[in-house]
mmCIF file of C-alpha atoms in Angstrom:
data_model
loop_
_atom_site.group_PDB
_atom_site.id
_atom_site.type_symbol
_atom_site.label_atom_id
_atom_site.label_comp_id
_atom_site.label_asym_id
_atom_site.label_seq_id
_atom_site.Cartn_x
_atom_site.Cartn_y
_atom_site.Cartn_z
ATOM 1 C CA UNK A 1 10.511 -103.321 51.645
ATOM 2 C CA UNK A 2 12.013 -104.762 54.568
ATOM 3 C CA UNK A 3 14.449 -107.004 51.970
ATOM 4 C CA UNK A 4 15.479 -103.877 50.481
ATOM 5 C CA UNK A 5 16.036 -101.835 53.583
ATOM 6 C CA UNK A 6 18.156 -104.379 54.659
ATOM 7 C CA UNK A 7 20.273 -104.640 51.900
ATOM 8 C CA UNK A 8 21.004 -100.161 52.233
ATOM 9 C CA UNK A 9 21.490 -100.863 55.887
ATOM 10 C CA UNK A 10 23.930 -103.481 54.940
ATOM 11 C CA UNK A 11 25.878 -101.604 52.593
ATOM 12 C CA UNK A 12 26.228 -98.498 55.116
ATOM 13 C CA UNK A 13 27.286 -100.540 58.091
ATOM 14 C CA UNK A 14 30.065 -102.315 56.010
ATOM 15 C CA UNK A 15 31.323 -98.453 54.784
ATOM 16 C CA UNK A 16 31.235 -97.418 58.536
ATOM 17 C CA UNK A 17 32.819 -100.253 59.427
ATOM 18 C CA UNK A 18 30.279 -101.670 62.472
ATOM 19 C CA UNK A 19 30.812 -104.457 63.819
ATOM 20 C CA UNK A 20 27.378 -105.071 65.726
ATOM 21 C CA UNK A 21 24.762 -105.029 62.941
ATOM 22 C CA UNK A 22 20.992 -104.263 63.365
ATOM 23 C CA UNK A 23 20.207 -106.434 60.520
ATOM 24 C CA UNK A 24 20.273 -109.927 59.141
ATOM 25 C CA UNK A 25 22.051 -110.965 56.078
ATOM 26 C CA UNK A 26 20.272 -110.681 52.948
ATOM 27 C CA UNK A 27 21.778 -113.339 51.424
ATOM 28 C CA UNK A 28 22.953 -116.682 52.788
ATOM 29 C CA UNK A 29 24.332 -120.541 51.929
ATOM 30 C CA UNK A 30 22.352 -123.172 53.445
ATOM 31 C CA UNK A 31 24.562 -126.715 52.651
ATOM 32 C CA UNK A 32 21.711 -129.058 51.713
ATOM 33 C CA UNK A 33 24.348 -131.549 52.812
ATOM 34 C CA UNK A 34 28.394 -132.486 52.363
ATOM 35 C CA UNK A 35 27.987 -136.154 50.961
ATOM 36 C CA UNK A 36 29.137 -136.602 47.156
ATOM 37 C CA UNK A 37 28.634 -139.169 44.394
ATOM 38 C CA UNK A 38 32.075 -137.834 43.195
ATOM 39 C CA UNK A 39 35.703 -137.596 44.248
ATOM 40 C CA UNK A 40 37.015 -134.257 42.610
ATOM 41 C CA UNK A 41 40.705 -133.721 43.789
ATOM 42 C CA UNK A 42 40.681 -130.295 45.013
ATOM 43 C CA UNK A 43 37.530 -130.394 47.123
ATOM 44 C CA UNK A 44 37.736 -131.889 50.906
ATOM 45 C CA UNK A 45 34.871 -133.370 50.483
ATOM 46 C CA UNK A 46 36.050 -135.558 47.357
ATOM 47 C CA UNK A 47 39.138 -135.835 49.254
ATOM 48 C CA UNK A 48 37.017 -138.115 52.367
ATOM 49 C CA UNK A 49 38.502 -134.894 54.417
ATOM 50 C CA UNK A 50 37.016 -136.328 58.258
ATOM 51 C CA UNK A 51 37.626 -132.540 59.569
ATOM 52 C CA UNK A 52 33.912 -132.033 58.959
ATOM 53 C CA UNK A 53 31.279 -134.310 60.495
ATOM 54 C CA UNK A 54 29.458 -135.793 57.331
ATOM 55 C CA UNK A 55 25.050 -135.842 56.973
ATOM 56 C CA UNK A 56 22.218 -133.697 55.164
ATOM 57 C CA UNK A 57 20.294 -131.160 56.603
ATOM 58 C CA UNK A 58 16.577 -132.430 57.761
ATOM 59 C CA UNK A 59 13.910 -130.323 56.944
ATOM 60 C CA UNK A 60 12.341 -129.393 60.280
ATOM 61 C CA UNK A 61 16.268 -127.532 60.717
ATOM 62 C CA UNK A 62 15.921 -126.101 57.204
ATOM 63 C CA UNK A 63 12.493 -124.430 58.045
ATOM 64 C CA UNK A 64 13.890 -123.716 61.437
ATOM 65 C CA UNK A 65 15.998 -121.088 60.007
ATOM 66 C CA UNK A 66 13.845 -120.122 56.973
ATOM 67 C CA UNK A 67 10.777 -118.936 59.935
ATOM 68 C CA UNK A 68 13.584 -116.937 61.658
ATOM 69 C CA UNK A 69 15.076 -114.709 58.395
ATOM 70 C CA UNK A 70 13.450 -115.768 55.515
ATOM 71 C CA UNK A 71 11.640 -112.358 55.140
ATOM 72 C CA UNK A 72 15.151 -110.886 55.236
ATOM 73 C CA UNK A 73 16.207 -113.046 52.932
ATOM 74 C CA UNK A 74 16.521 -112.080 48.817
ATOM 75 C CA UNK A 75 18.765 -115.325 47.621
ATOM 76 C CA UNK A 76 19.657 -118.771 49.590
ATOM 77 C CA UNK A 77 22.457 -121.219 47.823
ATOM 78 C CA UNK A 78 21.181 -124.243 48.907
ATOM 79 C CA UNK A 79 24.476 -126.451 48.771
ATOM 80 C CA UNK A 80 28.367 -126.012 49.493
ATOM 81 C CA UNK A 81 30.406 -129.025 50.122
ATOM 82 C CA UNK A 82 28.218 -131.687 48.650
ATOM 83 C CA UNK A 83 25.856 -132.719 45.591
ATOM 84 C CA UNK A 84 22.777 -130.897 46.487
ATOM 85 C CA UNK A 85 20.296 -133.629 44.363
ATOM 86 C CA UNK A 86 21.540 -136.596 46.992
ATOM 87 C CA UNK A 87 19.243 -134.916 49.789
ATOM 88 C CA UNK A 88 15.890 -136.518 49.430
ATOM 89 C CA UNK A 89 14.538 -132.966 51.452
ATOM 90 C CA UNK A 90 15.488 -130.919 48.452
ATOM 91 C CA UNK A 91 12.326 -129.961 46.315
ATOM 92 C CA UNK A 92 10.167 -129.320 50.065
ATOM 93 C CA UNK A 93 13.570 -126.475 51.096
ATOM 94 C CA UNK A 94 13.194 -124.922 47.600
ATOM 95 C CA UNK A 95 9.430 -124.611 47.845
ATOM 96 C CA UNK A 96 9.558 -123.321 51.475
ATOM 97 C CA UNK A 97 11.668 -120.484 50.379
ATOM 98 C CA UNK A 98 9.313 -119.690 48.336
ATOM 99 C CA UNK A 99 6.784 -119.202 50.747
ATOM 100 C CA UNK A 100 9.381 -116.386 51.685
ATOM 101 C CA UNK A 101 9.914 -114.969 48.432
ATOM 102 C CA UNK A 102 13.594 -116.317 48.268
ATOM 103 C CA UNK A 103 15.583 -117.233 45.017
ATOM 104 C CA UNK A 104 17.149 -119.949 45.299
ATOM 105 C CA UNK A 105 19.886 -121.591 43.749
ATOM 106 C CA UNK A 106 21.590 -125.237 43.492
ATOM 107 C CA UNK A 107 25.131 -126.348 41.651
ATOM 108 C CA UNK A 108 24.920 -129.711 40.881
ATOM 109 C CA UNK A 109 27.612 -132.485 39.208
ATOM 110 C CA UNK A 110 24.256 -133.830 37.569
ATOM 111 C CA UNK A 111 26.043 -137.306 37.400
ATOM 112 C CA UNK A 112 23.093 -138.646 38.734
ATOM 113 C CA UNK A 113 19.966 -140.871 37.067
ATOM 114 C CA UNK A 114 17.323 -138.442 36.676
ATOM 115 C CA UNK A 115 14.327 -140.297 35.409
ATOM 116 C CA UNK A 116 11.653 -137.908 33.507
ATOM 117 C CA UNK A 117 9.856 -137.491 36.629
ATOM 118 C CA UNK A 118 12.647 -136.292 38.554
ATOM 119 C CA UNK A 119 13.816 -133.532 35.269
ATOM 120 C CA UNK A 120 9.960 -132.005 36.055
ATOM 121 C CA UNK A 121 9.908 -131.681 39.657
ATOM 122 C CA UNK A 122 13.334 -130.461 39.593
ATOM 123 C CA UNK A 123 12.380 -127.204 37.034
ATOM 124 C CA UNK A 124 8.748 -127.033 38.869
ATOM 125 C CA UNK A 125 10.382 -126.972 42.162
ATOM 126 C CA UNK A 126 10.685 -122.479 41.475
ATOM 127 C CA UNK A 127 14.316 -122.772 41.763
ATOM 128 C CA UNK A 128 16.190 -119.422 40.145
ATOM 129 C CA UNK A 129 19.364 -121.112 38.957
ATOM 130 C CA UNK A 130 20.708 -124.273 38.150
ATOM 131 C CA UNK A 131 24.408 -124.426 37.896
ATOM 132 C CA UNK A 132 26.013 -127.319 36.423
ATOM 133 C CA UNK A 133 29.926 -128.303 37.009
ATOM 134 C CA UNK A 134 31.024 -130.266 33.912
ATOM 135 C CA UNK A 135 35.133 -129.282 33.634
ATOM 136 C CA UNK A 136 35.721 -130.802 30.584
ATOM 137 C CA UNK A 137 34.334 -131.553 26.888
ATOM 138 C CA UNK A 138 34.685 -135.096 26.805
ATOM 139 C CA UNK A 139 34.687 -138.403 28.799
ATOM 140 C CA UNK A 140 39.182 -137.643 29.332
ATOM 141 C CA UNK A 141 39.230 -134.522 30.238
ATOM 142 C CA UNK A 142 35.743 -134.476 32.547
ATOM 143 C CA UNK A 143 37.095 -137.808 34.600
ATOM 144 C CA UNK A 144 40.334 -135.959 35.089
ATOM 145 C CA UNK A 145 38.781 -133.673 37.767
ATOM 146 C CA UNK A 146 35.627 -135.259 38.418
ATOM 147 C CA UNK A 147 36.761 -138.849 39.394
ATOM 148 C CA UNK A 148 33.648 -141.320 39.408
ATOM 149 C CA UNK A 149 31.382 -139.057 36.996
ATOM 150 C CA UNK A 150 29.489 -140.258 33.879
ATOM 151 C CA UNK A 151 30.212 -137.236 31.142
ATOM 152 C CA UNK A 152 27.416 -139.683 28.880
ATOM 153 C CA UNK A 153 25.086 -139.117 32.213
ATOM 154 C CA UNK A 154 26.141 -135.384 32.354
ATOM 155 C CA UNK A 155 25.497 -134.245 28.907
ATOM 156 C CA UNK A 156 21.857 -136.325 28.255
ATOM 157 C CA UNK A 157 20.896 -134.648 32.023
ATOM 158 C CA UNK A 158 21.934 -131.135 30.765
ATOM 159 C CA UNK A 159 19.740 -131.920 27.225
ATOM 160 C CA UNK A 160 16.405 -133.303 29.138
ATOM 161 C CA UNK A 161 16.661 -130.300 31.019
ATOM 162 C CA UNK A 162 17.117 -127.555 28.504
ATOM 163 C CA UNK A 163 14.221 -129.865 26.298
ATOM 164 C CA UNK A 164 11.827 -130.216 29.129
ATOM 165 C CA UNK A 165 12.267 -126.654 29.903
ATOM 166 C CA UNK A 166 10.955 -125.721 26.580
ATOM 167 C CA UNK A 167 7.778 -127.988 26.901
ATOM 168 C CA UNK A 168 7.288 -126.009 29.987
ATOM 169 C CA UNK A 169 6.058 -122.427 29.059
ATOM 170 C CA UNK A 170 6.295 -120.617 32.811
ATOM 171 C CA UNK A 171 9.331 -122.116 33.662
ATOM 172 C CA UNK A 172 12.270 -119.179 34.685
ATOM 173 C CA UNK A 173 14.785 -121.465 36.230
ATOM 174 C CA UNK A 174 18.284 -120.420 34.283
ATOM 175 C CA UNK A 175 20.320 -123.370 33.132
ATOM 176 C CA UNK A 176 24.222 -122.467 33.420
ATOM 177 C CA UNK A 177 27.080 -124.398 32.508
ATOM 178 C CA UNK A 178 30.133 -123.879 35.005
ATOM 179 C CA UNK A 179 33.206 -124.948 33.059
ATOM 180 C CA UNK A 180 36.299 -124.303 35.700
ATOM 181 C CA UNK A 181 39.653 -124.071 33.724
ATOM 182 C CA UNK A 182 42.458 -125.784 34.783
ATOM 183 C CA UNK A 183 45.583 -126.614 33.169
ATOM 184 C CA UNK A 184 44.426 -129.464 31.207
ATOM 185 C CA UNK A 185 41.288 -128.573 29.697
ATOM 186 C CA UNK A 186 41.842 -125.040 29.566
ATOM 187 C CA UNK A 187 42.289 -126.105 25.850
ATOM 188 C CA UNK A 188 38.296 -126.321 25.771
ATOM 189 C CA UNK A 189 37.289 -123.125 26.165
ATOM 190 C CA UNK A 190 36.101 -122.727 23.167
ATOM 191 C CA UNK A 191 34.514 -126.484 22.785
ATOM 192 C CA UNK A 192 32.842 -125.783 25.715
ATOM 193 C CA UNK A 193 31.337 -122.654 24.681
ATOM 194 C CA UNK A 194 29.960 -124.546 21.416
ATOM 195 C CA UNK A 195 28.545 -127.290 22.602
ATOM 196 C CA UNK A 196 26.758 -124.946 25.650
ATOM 197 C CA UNK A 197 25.406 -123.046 22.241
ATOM 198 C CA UNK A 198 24.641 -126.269 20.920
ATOM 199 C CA UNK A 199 22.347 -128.331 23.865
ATOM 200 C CA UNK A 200 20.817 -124.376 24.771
ATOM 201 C CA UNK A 201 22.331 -123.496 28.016
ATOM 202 C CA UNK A 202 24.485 -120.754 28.805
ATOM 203 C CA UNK A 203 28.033 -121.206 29.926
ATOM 204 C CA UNK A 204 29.969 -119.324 32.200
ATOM 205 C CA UNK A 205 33.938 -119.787 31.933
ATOM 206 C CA UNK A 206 35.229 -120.207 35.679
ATOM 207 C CA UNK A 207 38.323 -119.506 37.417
ATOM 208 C CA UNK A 208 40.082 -122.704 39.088
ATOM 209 C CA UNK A 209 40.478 -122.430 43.031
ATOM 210 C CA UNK A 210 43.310 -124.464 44.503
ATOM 211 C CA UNK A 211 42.894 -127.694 46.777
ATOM 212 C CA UNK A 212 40.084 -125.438 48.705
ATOM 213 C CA UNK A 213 39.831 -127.419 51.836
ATOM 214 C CA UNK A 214 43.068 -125.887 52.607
ATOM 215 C CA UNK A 215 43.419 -122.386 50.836
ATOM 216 C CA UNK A 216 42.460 -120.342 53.884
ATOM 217 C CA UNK A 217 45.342 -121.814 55.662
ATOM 218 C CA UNK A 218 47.956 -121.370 53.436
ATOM 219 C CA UNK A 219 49.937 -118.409 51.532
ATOM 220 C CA UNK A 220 49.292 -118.236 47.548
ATOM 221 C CA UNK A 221 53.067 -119.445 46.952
ATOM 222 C CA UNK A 222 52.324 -122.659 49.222
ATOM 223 C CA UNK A 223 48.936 -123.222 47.054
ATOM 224 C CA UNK A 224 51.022 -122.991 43.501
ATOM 225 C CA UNK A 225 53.707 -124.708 44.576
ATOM 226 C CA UNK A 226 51.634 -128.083 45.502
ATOM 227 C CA UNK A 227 48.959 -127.580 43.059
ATOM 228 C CA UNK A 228 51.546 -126.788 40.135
ATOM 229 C CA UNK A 229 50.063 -129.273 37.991
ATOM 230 C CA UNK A 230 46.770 -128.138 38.359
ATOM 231 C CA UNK A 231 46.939 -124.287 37.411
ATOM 232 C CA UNK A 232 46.274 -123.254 34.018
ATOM 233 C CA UNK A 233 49.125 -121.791 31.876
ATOM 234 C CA UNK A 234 46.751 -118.496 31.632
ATOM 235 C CA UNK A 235 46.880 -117.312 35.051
ATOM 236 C CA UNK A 236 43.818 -115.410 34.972
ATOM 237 C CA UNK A 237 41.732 -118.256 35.202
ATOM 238 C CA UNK A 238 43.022 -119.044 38.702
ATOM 239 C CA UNK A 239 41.449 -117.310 41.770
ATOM 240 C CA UNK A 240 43.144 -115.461 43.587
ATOM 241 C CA UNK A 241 46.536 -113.565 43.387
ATOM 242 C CA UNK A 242 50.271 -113.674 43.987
ATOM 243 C CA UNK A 243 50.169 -109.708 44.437
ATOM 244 C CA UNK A 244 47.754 -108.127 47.657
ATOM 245 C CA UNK A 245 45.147 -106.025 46.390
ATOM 246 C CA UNK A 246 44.607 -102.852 49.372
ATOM 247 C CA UNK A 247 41.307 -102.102 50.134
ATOM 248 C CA UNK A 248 39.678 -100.092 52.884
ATOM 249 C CA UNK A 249 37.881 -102.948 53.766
ATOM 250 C CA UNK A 250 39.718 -106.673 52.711
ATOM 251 C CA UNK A 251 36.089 -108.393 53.189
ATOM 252 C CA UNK A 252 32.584 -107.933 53.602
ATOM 253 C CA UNK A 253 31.121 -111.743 53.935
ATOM 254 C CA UNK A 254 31.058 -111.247 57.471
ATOM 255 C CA UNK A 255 28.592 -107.960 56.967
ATOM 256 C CA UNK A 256 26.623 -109.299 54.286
ATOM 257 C CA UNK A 257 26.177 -113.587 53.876
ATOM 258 C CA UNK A 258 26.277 -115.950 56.327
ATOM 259 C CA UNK A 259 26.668 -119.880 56.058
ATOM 260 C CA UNK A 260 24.714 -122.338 57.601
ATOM 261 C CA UNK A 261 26.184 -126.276 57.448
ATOM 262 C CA UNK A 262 23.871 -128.965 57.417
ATOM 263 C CA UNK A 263 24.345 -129.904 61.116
ATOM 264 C CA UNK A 264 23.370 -125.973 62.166
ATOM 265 C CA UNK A 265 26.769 -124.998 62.215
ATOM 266 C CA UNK A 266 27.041 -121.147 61.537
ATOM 267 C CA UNK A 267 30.338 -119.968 59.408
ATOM 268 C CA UNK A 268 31.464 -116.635 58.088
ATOM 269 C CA UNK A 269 32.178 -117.734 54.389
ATOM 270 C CA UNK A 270 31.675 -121.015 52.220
ATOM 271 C CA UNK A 271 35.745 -121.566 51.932
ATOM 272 C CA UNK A 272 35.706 -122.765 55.240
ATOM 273 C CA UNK A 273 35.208 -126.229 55.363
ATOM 274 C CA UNK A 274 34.777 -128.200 59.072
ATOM 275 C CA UNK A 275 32.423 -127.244 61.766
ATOM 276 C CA UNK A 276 35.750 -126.703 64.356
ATOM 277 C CA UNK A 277 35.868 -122.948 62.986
ATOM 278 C CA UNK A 278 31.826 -122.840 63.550
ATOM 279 C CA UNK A 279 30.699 -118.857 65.121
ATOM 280 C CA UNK A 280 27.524 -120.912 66.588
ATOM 281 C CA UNK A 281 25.190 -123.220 66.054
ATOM 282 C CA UNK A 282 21.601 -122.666 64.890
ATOM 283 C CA UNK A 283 20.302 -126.118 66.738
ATOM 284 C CA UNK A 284 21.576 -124.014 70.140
ATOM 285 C CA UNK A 285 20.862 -120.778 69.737
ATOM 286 C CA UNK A 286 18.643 -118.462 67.320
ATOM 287 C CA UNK A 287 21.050 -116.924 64.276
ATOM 288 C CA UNK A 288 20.143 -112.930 65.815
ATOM 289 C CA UNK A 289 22.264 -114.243 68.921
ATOM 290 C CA UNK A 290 24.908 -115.970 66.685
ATOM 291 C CA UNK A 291 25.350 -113.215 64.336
ATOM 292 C CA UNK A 292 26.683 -110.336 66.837
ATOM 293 C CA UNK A 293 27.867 -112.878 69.247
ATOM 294 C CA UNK A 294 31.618 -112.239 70.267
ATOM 295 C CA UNK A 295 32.814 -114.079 67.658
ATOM 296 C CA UNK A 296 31.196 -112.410 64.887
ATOM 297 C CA UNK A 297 32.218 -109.432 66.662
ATOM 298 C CA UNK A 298 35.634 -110.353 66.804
ATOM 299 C CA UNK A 299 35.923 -111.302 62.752
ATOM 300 C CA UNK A 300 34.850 -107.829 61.820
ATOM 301 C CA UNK A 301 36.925 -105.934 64.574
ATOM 302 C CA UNK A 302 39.864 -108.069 62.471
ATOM 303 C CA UNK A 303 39.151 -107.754 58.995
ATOM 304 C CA UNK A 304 39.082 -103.421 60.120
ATOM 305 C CA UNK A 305 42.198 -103.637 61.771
ATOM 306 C CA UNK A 306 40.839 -102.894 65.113
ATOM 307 C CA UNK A 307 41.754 -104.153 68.715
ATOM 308 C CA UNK A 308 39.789 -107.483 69.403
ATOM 309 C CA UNK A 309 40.862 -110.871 71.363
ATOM 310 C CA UNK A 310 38.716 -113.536 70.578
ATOM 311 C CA UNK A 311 40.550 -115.549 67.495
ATOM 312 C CA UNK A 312 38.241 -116.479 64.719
ATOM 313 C CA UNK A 313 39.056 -118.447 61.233
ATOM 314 C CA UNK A 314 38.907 -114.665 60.011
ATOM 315 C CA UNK A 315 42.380 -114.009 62.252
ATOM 316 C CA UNK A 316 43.456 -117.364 60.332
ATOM 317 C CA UNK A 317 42.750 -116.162 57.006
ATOM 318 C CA UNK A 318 44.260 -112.742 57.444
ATOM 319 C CA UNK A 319 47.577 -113.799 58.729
ATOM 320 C CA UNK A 320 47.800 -116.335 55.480
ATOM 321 C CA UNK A 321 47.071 -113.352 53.321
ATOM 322 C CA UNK A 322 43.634 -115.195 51.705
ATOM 323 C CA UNK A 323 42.080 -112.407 52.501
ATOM 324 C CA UNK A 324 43.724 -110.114 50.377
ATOM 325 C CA UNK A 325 43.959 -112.417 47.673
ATOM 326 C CA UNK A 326 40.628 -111.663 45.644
#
């Protein structure tokens, strides 16, 4: 009850548009860690970006936030800016959320050696969702994006899972393909929806985002302009938009998730990338101080328009029109 109070409470505070909330987030991104096997062009973290202080999350911080608002919590995405399988903590922070009741999901580059062993524990563990990036249908196009992969690795992971899943009758985790189209393998659409038919998972088709350590710092035009050789010849597979949508309100992260680094660092959404921009930190202070602190305050006083003079990543991302963008 008190999960789904807090999600009608959330929804009425955003439509009011207060900026001190009486509840926690109901849903929330915990970064396992922000180390990769992989070197994907577009992502800081592939790029050896040093903005962000580099590590995995230890478990006594992981269940240090879990005892404070697990029971608010309906859904935790346990990674962001890393590979969430290199943390050795990973099955013991999906099984404590269940203690809580929480879903919880991973996305993974699975271009890791999973032994048998590690296939079982992985779909015992309770997890809700695993999301798999694979951008391409074969060993070019996949080591295009995902520089340092194994597509052989890849595709034999993705089969053991989908076969060990059906040896194991009570297993619910979802197995999801995420294919993200850019503009050379947006050819493969269709491939990759056959062979996702083929091994037994489902697929979902994604839209590209450009280099993303920098999008919130940049207008649209600056994005295409540098990342012209990226972008898909369809532009409705890229996020975002040349054009401003209007709403009455631009964004609602800041009312309804949260993000949590892997050093305790607190952040408004998952596009931000280095702990400079943090709101708080959850080694210093407990998240209910954090989340109407000044600078939360602040983010939502600027994403309604209204008078506010603390500047937050949220001023940033407004004045670059991001935040219209989606």
């Amino acid at each position: 009850m008190k999960k789904i109070s807090n999600s009608i409470v959330s929804r009425l505070s955003t439509f009011l548009g207060k900026t001190r909330l009486p509840y926690f987030p109901s849903k929330i991104t915990i970064e396992s860690g922000n180390i990769c096997n992989l070197r994907c062009p577009l992502c800081p973290t592939g790029q050896h970006d040093k903005s962000a202080k580099k590590g995995f999350m230890p478990f006594d911080l992981y269940k240090k936030i879990l005892d404070e608002i697990g029971s608010h919590l309906s859904l935790i995405r346990l990674y962001n800016w890393g590979e969430p399988l290199l943390n050795k903590e990973l099955l013991p922070m999906i099984r404590y959320a269940m203690k809580y009741g929480v879903e919880v999901k991973i996305s993974t580059n699975l271009s890791l050696k999973l032994d048998d062993a590690d296939i079982g524990e992985l779909l015992q563990s309770g997890l809700k969702i695993i999301y798999i990036s694979c951008n391409g249908t074969s060993k070019e196009t996949y080591l295009r994006y995902h520089v340092g992969g194994d597509f052989d690795v890849v595709m034999d992971n993705m089969k053991r899972l989908v076969q060990k899943k059906k040896e194991m009758s009570r297993c619910k985790t979802k197995l999801v393909w995420l294919f993200h189209v850019f503009k050379h393998n947006e050819h493969e659409r269709e491939q990759a929806r056959k062979m996702a038919k083929d091994i037994g998972v489902k697929i979902k088709i994604n839209k590209m985002r450009p280099d993303m350590g920098k999008e919130i710092f940049e207008t649209t035009q600056s994005a295409l302009q540098r990342d012209a050789g990226w972008i898909p010849e369809n532009r409705k597979f890229m996020v975002g938009s040349e054009k401003k949508k209007k709403k009455r309100i631009a964004c609602d992260l800041p009312w309804t998730e949260t993000v949590i680094n892997w050093d305790g660092a607190v952040l408004p959404c998952c596009a931000v990338y280095s702990e400079t921009f943090a709101f708080g930190n959850i080694q210093k202070e407990s998240f209910a101080q954090i989340w109407n602190n000044e600078m939360y305050i602040s983010a939502r006083k600027e994403i309604l328009g209204k008078e506010n003079k603390k500047k937050t990543i949220c001023h940033i991302c407004k004045s670059t029109g991001y935040l219209h963008s989606f």
